[in-house]
Short mmCIF file of C-alpha atoms in Angstrom, two decimals:
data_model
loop_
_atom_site.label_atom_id
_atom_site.label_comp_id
_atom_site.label_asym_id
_atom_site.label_seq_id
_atom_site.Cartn_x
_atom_site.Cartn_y
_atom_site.Cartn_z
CA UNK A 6 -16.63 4.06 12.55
CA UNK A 7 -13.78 1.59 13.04
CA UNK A 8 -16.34 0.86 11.65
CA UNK A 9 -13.72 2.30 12.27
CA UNK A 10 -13.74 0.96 10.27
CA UNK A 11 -13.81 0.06 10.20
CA UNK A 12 -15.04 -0.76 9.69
CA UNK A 13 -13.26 -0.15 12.64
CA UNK A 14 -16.19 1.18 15.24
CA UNK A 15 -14.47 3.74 17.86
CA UNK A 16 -14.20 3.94 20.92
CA UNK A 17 -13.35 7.41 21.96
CA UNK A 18 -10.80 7.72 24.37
CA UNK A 19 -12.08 9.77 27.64
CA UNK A 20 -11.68 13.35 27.67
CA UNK A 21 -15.20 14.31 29.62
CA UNK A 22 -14.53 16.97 32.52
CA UNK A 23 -11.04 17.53 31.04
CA UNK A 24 -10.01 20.73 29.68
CA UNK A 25 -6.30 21.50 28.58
CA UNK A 26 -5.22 24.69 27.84
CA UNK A 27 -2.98 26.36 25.60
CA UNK A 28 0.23 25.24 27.74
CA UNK A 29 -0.71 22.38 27.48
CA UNK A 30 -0.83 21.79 31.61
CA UNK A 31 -4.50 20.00 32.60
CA UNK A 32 -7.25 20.71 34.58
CA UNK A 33 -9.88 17.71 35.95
CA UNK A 34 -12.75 18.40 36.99
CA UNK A 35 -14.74 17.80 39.95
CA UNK A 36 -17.01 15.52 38.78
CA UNK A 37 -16.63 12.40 40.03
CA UNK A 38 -17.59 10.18 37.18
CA UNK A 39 -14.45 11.38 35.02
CA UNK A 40 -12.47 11.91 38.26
CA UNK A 41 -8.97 10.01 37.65
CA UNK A 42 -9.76 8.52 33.94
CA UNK A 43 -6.89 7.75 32.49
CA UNK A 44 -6.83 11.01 29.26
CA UNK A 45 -5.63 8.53 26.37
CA UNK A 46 -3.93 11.47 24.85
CA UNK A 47 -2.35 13.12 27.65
CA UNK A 48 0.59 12.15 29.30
CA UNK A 49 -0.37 14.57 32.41
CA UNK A 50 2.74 17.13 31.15
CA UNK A 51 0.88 17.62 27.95
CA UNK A 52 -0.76 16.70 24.99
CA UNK A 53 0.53 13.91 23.01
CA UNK A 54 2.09 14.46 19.91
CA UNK A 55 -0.38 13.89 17.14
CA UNK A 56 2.15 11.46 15.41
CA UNK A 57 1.65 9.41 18.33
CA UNK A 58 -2.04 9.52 18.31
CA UNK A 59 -1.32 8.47 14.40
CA UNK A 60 0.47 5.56 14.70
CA UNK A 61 -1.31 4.07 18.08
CA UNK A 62 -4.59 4.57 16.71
CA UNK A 63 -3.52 2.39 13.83
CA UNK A 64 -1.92 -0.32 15.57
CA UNK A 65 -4.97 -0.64 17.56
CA UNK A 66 -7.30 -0.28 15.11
CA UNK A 67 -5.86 -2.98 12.82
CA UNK A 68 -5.04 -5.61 15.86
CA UNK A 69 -8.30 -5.24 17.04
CA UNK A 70 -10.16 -5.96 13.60
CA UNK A 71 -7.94 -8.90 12.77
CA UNK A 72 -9.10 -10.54 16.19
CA UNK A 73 -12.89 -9.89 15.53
CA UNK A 74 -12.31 -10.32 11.51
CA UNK A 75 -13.80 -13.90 11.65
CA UNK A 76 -16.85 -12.94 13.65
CA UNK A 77 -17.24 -9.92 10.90
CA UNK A 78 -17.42 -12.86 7.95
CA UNK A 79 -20.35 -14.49 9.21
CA UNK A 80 -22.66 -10.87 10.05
CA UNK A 81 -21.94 -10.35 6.37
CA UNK A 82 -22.75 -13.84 5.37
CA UNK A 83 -25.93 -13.50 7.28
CA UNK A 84 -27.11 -9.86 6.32
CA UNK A 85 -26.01 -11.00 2.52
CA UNK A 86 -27.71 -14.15 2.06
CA UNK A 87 -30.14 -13.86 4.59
CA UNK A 88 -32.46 -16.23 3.03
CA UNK A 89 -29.55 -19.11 3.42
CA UNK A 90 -30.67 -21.61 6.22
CA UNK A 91 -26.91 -23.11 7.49
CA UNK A 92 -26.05 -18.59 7.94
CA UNK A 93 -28.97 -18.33 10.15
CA UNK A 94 -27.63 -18.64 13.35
CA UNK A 95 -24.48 -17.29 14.66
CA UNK A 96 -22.71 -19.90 16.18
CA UNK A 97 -23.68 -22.78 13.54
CA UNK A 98 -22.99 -20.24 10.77
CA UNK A 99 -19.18 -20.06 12.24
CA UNK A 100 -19.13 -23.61 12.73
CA UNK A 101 -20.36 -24.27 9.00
CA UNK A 102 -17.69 -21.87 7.50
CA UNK A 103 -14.79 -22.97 9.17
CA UNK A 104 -15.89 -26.90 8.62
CA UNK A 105 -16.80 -26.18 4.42
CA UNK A 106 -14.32 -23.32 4.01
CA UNK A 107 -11.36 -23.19 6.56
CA UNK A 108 -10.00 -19.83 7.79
CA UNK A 109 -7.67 -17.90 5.47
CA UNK A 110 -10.25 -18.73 2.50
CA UNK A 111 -13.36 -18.79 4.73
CA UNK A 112 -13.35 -17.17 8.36
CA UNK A 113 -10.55 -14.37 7.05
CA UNK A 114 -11.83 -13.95 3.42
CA UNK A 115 -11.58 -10.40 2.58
CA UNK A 116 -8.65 -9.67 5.30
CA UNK A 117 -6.24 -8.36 2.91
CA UNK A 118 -8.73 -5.88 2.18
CA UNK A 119 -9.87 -5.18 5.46
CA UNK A 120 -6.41 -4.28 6.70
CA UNK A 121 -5.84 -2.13 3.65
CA UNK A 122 -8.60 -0.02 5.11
CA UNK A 123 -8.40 -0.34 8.72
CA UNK A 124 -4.97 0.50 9.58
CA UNK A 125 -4.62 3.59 7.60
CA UNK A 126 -8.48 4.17 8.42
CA UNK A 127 -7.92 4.06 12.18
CA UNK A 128 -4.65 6.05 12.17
CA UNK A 129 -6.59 9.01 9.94
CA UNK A 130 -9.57 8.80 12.14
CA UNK A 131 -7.36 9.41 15.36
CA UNK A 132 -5.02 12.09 14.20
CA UNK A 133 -8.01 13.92 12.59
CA UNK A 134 -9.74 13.30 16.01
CA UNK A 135 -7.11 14.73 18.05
CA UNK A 136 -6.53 17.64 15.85
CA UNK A 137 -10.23 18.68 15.85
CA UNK A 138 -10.99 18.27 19.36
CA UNK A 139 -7.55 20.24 20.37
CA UNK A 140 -8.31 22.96 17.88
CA UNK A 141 -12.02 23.44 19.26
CA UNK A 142 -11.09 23.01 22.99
CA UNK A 143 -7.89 25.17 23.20
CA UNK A 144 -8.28 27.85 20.13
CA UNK A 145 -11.81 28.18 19.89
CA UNK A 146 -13.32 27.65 23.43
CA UNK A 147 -15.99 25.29 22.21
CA UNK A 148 -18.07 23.58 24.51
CA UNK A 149 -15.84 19.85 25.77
CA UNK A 150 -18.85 17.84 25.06
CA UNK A 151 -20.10 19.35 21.52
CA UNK A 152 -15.71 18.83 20.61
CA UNK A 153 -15.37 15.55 21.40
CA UNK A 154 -18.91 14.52 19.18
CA UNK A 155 -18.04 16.98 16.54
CA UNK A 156 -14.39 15.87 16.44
CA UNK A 157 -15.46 12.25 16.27
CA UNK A 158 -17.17 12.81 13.15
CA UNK A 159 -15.05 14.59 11.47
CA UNK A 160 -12.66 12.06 11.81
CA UNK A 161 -14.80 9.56 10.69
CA UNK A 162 -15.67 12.04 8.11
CA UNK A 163 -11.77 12.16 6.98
CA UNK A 164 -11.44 8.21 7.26
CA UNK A 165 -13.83 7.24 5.30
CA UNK A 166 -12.40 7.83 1.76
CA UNK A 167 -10.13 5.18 2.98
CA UNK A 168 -12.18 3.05 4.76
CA UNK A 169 -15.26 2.60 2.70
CA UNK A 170 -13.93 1.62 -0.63
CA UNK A 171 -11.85 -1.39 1.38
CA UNK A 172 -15.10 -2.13 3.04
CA UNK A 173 -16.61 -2.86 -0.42
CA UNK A 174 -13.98 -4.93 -1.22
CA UNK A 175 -13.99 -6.39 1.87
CA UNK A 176 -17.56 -7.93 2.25
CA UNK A 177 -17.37 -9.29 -1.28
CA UNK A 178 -14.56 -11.12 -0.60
CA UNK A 179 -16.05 -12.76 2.70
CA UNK A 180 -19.52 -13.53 1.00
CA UNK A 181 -17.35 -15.40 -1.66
CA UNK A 182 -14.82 -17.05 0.58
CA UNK A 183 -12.26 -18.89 -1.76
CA UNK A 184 -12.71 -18.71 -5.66
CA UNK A 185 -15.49 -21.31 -7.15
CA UNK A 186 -16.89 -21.86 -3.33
CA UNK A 187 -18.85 -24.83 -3.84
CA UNK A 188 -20.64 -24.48 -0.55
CA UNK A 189 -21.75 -20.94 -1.26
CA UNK A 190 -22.87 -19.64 -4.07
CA UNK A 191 -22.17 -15.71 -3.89
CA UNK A 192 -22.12 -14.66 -7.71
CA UNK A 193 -18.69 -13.38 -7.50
CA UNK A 194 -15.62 -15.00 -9.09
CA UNK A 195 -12.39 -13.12 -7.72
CA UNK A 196 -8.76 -14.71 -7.37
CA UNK A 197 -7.50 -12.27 -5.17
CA UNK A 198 -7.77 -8.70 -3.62
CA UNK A 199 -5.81 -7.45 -6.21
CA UNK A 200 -7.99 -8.90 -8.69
CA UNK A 201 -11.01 -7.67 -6.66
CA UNK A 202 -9.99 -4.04 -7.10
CA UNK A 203 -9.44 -4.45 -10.71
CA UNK A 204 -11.89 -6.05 -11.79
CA UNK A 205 -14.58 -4.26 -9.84
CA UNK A 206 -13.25 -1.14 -11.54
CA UNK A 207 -13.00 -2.50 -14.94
CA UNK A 208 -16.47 -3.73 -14.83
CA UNK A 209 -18.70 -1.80 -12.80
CA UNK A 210 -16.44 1.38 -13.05
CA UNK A 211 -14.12 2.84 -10.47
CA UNK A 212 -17.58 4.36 -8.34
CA UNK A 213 -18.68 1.34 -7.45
CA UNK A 214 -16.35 1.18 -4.76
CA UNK A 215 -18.40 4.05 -3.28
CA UNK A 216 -21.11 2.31 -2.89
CA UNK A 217 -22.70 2.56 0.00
CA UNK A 218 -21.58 5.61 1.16
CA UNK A 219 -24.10 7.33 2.58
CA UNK A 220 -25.01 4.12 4.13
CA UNK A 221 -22.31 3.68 5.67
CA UNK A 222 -21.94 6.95 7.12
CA UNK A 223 -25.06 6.53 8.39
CA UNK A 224 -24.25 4.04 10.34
CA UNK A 225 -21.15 4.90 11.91
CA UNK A 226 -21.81 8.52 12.34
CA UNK A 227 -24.51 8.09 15.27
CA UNK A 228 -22.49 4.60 15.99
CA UNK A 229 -19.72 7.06 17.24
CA UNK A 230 -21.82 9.22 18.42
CA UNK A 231 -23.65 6.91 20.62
CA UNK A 232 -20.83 4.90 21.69
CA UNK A 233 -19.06 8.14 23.18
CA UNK A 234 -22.36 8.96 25.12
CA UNK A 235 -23.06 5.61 26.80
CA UNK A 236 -18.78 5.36 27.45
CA UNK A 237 -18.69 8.33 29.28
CA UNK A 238 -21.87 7.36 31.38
CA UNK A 239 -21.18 3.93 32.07
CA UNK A 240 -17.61 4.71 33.20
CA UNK A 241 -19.23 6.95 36.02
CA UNK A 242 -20.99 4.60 37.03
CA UNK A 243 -17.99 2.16 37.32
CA UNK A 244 -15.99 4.83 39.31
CA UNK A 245 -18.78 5.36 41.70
CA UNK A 246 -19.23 0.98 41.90
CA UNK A 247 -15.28 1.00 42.75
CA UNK A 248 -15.60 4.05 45.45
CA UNK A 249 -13.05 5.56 43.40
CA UNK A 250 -11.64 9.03 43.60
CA UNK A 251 -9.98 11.84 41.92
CA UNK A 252 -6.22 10.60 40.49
CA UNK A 253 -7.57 6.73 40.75
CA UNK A 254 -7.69 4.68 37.71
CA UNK A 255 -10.66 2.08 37.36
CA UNK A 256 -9.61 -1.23 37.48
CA UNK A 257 -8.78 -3.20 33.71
CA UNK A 258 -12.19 -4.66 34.40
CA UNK A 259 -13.50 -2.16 34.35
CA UNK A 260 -12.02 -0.34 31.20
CA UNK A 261 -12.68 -3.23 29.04
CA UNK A 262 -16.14 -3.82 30.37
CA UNK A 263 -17.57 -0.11 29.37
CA UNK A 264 -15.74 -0.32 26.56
CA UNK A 265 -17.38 -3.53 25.81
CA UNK A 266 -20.67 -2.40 26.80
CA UNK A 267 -20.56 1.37 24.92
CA UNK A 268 -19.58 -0.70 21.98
CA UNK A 269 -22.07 -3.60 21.94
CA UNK A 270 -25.49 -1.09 22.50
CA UNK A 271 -23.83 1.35 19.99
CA UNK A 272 -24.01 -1.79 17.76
CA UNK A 273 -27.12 -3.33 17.94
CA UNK A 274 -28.81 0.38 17.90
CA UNK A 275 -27.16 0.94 14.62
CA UNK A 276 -27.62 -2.75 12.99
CA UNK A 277 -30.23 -1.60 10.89
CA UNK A 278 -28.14 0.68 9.11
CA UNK A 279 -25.58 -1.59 9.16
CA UNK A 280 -27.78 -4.31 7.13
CA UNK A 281 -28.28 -1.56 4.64
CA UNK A 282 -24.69 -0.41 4.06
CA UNK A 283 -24.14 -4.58 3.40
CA UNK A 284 -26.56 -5.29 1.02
CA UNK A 285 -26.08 -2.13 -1.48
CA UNK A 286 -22.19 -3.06 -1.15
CA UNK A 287 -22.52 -6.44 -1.98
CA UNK A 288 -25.66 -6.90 -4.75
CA UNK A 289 -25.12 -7.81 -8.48
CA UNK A 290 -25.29 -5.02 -11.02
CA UNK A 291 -27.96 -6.88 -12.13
CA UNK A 292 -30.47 -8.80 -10.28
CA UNK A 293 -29.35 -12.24 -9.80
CA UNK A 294 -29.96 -15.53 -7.75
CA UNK A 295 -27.76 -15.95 -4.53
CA UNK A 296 -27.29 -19.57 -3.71
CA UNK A 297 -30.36 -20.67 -5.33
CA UNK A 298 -32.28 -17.81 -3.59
CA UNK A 299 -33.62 -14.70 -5.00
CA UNK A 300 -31.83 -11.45 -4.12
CA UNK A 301 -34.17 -8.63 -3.90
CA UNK A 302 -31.86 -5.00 -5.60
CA UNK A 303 -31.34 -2.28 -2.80
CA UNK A 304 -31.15 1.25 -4.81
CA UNK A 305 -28.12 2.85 -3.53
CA UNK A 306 -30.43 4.87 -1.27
CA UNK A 307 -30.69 4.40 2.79
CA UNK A 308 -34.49 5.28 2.74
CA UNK A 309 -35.12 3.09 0.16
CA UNK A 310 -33.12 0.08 1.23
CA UNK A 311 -34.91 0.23 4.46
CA UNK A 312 -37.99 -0.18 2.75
CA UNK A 313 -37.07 -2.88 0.62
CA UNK A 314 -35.49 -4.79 3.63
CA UNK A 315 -38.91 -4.87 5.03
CA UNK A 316 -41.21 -5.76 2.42
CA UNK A 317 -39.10 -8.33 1.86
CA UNK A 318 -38.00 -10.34 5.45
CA UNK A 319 -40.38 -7.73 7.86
CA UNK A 320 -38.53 -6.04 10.97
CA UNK A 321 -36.73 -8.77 12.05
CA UNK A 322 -34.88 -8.27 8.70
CA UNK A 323 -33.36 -5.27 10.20
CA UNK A 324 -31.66 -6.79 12.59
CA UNK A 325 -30.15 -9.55 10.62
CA UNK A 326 -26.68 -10.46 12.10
CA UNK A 327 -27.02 -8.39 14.99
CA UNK A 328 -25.55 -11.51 17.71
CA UNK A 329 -22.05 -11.21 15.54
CA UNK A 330 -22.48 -7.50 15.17
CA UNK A 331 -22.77 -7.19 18.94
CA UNK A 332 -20.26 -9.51 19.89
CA UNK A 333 -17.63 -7.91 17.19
CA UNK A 334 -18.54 -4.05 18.60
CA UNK A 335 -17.89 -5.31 22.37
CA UNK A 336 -15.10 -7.11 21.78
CA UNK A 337 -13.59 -5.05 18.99
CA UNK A 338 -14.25 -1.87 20.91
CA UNK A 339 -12.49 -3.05 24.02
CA UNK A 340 -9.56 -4.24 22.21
CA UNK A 341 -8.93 -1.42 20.40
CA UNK A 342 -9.06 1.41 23.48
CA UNK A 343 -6.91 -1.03 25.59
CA UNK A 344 -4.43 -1.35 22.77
CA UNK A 345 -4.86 2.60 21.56
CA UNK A 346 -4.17 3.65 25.45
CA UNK A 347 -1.13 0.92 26.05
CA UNK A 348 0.79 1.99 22.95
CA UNK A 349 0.19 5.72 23.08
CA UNK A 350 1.75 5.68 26.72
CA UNK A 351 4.87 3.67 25.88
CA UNK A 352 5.03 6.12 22.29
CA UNK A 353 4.96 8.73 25.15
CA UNK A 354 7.58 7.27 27.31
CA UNK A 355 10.17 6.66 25.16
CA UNK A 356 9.89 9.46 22.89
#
């Protein structure tokens, strides 16, 4: 998700090895790969209040998608106008928007509606989370492992009737960039977010803004899912690298580099679906040129899309934007736990 959200993709905070009971006291483990990682929602006397969860989750879901929001703009400019020469590689595409567009209008189109989805997005996804997992753990006695993944997506699950009609929103907005773009030609015509929303429901009616939704739960379903799999491992191997030991934390090295590194494979494994989830979200209701290019119409189907991606560009159309999509995981991911574990401890301390 975070994909979250967005499209805030998650990092899941470590609970591997874990278990805490109905008193709330915990018990770690033996194993030495989750020996002494720091439990995001336990303060070590309990759990955290859900609240808490709540509002930290948000705060670090929406700081950590206004850093990367820039890098976000130009994946979308490249996975929706892939056939546009200046978009097709990363680091002239940025170059080119900021020099013909500027930031608030270019880099940051589409924030407004980006942090209408990813703040409330991220706080949902991490009070559902905790919830779930707590619930599963404590009352039921399910398995740690099959809680965390099954708690991950139903809190992605929960979020995304938030989330996914800002991320519509959203990606129009930053394949526009600022109204009458005459360096881009994107088809759409809005003034604002406000007028976005409106006139998206006025003229294509109010599901539209649904669009994409399996797609996008495609992708960030196994996106969490993966990304909680290769956390967990590559934090064991960072505790065995730093000879650390039960009660240790890793170093912030550490912590932001699995985090980085969960994030960025979880990315690029899920780019495909990612280039999907862009195109249905962004086409014309009717098929129309894109900057003098033809667009070839997605159905509103994941299969399908897939298909037409490749008759059209070949494989390498699947992973179109996938250096920004990697770079905005990593960095986005590490931001995000950092912030998430920081403010839920000082939530914690002076409640």
């Amino acid at each position: 998700m975070f994909s979250f959200t967005s499209s805030i993709p998650v990092i899941h905070p470590p609970h591997e090895q874990t278990h805490l009971g109905k008193s709330g006291k915990s018990s770690t483990g033996n194993n030495e790969g989750q020996a002494g990682s720091d439990n995001a929602t336990n303060t070590g006397s309990g759990y955290s209040p859900i609240v808490h969860c709540i509002l930290a989750g948000g705060i670090g879901g929406a700081i950590g998608d206004s850093v990367m929001h820039s890098l976000d703009t130009v994946k979308t400019r490249q996975q929706g106008a892939p056939n546009t020469a200046k978009y097709k590689h990363m680091l002239s595409a940025y170059k080119t928007i900021f020099v013909e567009e500027g930031i608030r209008k270019g880099l940051y189109g589409g924030y407004s509606a980006a942090m209408m989805g990813s703040l409330p997005s991220a706080a949902i996804f991490f009070g559902t989370y905790e919830f779930l997992k707590r619930k599963m753990i404590d009352d039921w006695a399910v398995n740690e492992t099959v809680s965390h993944l099954t708690a991950g997506l139903g809190g992605d699950l929960v979020s995304s009737v938030v989330y996914v009609p800002s991320e519509v929103l959203k990606t129009r907005l930053q394949l526009q960039g600022r109204l009458n773009n005459p360096h881009f030609h994107s088809g759409y015509s809005y003034r604002s977010f406000r007028d976005a929303l409106m006139t998206v429901v006025r003229t294509e009616g109010w599901q539209t803004l649904f669009f994409g939704y399996k797609a996008t739960l495609s992708r960030d379903l196994p996106f969490s899912a993966f990304q909680f799999a290769f956390y967990e491992k590559f934090r064991q191997w960072a505790f065995r690298l730093e000879s650390k030991s039960h009660g240790q934390d890793l170093s912030v090295f550490s912590e932001l580099g699995t985090g980085a590194a969960a994030g960025g494979l979880a990315g690029i494994l899920t780019t495909p679906l990612d280039v999907i989830k862009t195109r249905i979200q962004t086409q014309r209701p009717s098929s129309k040129s894109m900057d003098g290019q033809q667009v070839i119409r997605i159905e509103n189907s994941l299969v399908k899309g897939l298909g037409a991606v490749y008759r059209s560009e070949g494989a390498l159309g699947f992973f179109s934007g996938v250096g920004p999509r990697f770079i905005w995981a990593s960095v986005q991911s590490s931001i995000m736990l950092l912030l998430y574990q920081v403010t839920l401890k000082s939530l914690d301390r002076y409640a």
